[in-house]
Short mmCIF file of N, CA and C in Angstrom, two decimals:
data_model
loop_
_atom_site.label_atom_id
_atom_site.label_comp_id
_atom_site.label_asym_id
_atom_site.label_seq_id
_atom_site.Cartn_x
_atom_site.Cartn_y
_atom_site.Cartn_z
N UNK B 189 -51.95 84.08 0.65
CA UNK B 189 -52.24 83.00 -0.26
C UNK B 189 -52.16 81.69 0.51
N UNK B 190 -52.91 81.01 0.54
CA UNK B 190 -52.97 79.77 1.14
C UNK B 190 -52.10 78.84 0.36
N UNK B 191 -51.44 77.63 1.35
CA UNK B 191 -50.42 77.07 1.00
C UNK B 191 -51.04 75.61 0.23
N UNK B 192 -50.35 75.01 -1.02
CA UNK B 192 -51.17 74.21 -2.10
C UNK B 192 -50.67 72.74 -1.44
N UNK B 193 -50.74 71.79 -2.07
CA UNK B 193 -49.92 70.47 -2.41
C UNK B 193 -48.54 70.17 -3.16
N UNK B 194 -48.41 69.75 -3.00
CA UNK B 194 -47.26 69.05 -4.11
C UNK B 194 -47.36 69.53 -5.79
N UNK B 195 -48.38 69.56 -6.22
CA UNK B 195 -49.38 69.12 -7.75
C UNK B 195 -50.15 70.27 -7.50
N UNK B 196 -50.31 71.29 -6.85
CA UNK B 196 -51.15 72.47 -6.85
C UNK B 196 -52.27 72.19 -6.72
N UNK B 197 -53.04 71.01 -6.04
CA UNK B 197 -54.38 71.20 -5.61
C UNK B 197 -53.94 71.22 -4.17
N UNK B 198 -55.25 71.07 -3.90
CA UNK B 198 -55.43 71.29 -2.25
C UNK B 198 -54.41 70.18 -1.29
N UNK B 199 -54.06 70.96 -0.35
CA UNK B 199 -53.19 69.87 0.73
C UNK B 199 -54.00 68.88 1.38
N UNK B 200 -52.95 67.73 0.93
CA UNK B 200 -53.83 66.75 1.23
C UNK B 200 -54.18 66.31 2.89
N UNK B 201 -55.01 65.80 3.27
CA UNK B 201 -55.80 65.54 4.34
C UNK B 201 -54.72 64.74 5.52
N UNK B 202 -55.00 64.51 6.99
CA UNK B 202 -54.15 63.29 7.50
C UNK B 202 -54.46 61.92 6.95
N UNK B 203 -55.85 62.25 7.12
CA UNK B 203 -56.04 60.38 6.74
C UNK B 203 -55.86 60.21 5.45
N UNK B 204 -55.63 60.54 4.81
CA UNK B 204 -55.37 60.90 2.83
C UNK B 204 -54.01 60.40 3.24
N UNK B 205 -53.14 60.86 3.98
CA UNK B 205 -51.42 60.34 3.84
C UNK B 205 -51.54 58.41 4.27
N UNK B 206 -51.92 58.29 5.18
CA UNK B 206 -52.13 57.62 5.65
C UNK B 206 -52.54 55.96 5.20
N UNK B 207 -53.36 56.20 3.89
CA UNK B 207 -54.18 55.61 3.35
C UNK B 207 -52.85 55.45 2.20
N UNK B 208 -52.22 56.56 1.89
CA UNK B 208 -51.63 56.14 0.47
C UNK B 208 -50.22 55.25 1.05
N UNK B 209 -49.83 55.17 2.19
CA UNK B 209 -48.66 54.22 2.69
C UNK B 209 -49.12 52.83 2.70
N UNK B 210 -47.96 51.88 2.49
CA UNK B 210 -48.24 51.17 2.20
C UNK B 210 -48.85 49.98 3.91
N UNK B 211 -49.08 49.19 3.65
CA UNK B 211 -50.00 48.45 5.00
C UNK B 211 -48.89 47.67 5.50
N UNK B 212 -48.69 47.50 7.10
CA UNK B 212 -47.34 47.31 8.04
C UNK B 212 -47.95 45.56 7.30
N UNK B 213 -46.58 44.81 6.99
CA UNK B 213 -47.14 43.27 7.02
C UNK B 213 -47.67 42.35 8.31
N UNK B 214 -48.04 41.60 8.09
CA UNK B 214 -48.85 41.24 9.80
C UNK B 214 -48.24 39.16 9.47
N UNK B 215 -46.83 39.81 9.86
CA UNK B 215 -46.05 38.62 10.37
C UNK B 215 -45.88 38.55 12.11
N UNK B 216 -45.85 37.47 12.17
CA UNK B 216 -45.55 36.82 14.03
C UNK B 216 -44.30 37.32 13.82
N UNK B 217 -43.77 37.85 15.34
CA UNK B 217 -42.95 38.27 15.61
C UNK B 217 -42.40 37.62 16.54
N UNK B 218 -40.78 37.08 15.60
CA UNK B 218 -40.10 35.94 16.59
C UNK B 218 -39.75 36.46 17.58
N UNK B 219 -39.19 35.22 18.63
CA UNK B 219 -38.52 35.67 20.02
C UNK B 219 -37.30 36.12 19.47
N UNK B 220 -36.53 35.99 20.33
CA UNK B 220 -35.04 36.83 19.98
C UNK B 220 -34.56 35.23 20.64
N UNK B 221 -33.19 35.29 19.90
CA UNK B 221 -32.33 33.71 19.99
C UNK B 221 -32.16 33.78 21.30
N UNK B 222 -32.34 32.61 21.70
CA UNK B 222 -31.29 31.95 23.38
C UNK B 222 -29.64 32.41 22.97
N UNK B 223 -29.47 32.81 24.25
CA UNK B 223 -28.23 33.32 24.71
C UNK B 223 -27.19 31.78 24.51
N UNK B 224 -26.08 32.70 24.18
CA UNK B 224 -25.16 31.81 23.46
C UNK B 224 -23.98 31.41 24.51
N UNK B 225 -23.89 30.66 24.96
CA UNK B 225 -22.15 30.40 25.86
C UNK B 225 -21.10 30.71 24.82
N UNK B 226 -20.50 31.67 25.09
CA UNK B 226 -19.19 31.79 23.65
C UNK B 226 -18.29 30.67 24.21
N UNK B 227 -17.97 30.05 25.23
CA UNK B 227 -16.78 29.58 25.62
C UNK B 227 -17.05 28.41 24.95
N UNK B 228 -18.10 27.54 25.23
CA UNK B 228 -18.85 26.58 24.48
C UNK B 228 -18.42 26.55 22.84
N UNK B 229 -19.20 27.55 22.17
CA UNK B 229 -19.12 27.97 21.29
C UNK B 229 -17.76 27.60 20.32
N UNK B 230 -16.66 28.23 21.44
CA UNK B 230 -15.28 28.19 20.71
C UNK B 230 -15.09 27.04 20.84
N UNK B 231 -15.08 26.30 21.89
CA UNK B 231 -14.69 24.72 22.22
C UNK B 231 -14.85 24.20 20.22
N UNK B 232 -16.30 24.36 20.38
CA UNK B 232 -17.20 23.39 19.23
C UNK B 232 -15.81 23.64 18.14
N UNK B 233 -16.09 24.90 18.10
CA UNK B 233 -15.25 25.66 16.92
C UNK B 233 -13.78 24.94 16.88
N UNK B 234 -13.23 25.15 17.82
CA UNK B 234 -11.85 24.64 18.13
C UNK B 234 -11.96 23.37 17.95
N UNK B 235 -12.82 22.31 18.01
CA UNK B 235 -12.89 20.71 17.93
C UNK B 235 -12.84 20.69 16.43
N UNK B 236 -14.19 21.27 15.42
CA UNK B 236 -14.15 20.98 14.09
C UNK B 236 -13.09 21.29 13.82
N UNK B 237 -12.28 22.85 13.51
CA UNK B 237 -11.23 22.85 12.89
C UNK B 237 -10.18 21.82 13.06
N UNK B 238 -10.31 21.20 14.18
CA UNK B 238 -8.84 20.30 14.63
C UNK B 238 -8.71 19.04 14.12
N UNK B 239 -10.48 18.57 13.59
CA UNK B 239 -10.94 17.60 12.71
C UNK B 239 -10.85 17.54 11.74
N UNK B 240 -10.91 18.94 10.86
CA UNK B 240 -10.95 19.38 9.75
C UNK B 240 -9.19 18.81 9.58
N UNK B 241 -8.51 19.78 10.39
CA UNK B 241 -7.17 19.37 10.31
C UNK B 241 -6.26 17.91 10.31
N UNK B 242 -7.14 17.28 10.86
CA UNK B 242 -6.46 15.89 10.79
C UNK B 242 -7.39 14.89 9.91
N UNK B 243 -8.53 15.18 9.04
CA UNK B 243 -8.93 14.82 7.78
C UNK B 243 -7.92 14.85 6.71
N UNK B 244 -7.79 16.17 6.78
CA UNK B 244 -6.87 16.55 5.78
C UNK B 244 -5.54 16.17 5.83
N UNK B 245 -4.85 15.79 7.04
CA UNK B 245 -3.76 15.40 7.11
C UNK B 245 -3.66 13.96 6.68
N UNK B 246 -4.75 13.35 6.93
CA UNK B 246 -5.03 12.00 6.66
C UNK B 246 -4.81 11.68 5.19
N UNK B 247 -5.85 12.71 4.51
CA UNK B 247 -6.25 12.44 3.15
C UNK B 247 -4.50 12.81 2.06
N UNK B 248 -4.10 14.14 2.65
CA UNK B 248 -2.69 14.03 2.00
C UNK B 248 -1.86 12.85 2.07
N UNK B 249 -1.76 12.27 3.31
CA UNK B 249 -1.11 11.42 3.52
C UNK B 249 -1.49 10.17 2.76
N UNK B 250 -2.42 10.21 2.31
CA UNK B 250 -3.41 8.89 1.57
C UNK B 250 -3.08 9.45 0.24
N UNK B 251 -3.20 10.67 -0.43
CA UNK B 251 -2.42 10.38 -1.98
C UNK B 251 -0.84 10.35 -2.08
N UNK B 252 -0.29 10.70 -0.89
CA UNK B 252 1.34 10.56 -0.89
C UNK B 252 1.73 9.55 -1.55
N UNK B 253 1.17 8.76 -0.63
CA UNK B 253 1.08 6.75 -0.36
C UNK B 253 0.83 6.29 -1.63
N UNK B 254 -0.31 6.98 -2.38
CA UNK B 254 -0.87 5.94 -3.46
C UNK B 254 0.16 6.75 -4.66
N UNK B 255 0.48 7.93 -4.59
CA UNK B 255 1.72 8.45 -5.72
C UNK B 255 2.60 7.45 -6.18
N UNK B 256 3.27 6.85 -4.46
CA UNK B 256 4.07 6.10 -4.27
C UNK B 256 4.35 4.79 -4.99
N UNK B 257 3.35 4.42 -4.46
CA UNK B 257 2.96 3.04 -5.00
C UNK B 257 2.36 3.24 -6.43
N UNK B 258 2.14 4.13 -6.96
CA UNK B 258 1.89 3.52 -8.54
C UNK B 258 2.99 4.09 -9.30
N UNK B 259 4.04 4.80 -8.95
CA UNK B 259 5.31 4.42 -9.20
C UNK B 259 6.00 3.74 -8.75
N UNK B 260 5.65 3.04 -7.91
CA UNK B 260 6.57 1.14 -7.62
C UNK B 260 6.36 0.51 -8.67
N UNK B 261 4.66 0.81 -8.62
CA UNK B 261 4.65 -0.41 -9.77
C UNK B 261 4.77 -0.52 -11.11
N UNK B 262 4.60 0.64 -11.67
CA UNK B 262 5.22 1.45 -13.04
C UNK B 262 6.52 0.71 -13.14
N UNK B 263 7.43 1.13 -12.17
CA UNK B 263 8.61 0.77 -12.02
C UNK B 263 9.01 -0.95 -12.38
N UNK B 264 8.09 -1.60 -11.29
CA UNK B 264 8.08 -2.89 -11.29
C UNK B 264 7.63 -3.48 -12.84
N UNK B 265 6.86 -2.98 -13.36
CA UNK B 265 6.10 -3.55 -14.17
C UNK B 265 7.64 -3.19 -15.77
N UNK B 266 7.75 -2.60 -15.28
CA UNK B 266 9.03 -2.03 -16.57
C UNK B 266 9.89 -3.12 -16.49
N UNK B 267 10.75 -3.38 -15.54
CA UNK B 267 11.79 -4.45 -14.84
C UNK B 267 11.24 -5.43 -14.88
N UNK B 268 10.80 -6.05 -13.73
CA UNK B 268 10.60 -7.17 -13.93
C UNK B 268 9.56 -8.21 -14.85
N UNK B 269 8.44 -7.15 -15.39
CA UNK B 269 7.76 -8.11 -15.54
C UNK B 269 7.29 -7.66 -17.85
N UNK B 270 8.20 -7.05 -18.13
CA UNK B 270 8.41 -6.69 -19.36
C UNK B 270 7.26 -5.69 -20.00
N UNK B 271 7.21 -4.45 -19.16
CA UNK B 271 6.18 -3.71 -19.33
C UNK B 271 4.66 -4.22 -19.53
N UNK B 272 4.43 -5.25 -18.41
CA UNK B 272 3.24 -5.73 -18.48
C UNK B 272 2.74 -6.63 -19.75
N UNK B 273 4.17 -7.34 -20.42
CA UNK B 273 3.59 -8.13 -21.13
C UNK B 273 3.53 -9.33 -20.83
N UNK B 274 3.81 -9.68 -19.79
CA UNK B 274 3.68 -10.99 -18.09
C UNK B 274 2.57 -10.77 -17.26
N UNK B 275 1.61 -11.70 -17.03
CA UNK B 275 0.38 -11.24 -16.51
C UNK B 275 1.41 -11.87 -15.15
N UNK B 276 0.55 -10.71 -13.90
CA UNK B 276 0.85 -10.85 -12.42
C UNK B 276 -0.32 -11.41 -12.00
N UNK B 277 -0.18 -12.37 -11.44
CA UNK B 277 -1.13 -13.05 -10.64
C UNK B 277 -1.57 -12.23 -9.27
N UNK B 278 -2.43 -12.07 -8.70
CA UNK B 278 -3.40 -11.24 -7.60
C UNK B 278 -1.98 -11.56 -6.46
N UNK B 279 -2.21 -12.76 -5.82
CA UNK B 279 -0.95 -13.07 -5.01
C UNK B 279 0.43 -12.96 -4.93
N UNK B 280 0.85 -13.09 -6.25
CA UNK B 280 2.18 -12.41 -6.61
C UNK B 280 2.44 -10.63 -6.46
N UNK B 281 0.99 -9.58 -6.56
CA UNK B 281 0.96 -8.92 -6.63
C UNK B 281 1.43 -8.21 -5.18
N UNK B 282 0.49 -8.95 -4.26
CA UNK B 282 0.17 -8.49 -3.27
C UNK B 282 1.55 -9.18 -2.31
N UNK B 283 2.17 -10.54 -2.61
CA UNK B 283 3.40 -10.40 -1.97
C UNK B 283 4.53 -9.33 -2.31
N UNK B 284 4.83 -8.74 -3.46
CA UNK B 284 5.73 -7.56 -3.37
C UNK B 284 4.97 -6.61 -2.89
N UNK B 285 4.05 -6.30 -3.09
CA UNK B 285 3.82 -5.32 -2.10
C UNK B 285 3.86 -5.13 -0.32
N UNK B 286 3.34 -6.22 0.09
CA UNK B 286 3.94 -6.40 1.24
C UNK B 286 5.48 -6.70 1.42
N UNK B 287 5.87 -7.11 0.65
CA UNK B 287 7.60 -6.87 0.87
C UNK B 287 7.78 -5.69 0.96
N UNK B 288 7.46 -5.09 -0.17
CA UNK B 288 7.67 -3.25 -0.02
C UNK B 288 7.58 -2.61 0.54
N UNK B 289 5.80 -2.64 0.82
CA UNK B 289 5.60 -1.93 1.94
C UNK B 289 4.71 -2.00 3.10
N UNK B 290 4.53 -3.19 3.62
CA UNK B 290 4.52 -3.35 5.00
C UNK B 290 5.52 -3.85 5.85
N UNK B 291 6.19 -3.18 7.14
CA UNK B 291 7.04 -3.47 7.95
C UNK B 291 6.70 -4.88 8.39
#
């Protein structure tokens, strides 16, 4: 008995397979990347993080500061100046604060 198809008709042909796959796409074919210096590489790596790190150290240090100071002046404003029912003049402001806190 001769051998059938899939579906019991006749086996299908080469160029019959061939035809039913689908067509290779006809993209340019990139180069392959330039070779990488890893040592380089890490440097870069090792610089951002260390940037990253002293951003951040910066920026903590910058809401520490301002925590600080708006409980001075909370503070201040309770005491001396009757929960802000005494307007502070810009200059008055800025001399306690430099009393406070600049060396």
């Amino acid at each position: 008995m001769a051998s059938r198809g899939r579906h019991g008709g006749a086996p299908a042909r080469e160029d019959e397979r061939v035809e039913q796959q689908a067509p290779a796409p006809q993209c340019p074919v990139l180069p392959p990347p330039p070779p990488v210096d890893y040592g380089v590489f890490m440097q870069g790596l090792v610089q951002a993080m260390q940037t990253q790190a002293h951003t951040q150290a910066a920026l903590q240090a910058q809401l520490e500061a301002q925590e600080r100071v708006d409980v001075w002046w909370a503070s201040l404003l309770r005491t001396r100046f009757e929960d802000g029912a005494v307007d502070v003049a810009w200059d008055e402001f800025v001399r306690l604060f430099r009393a406070k806190f600049v060396p």
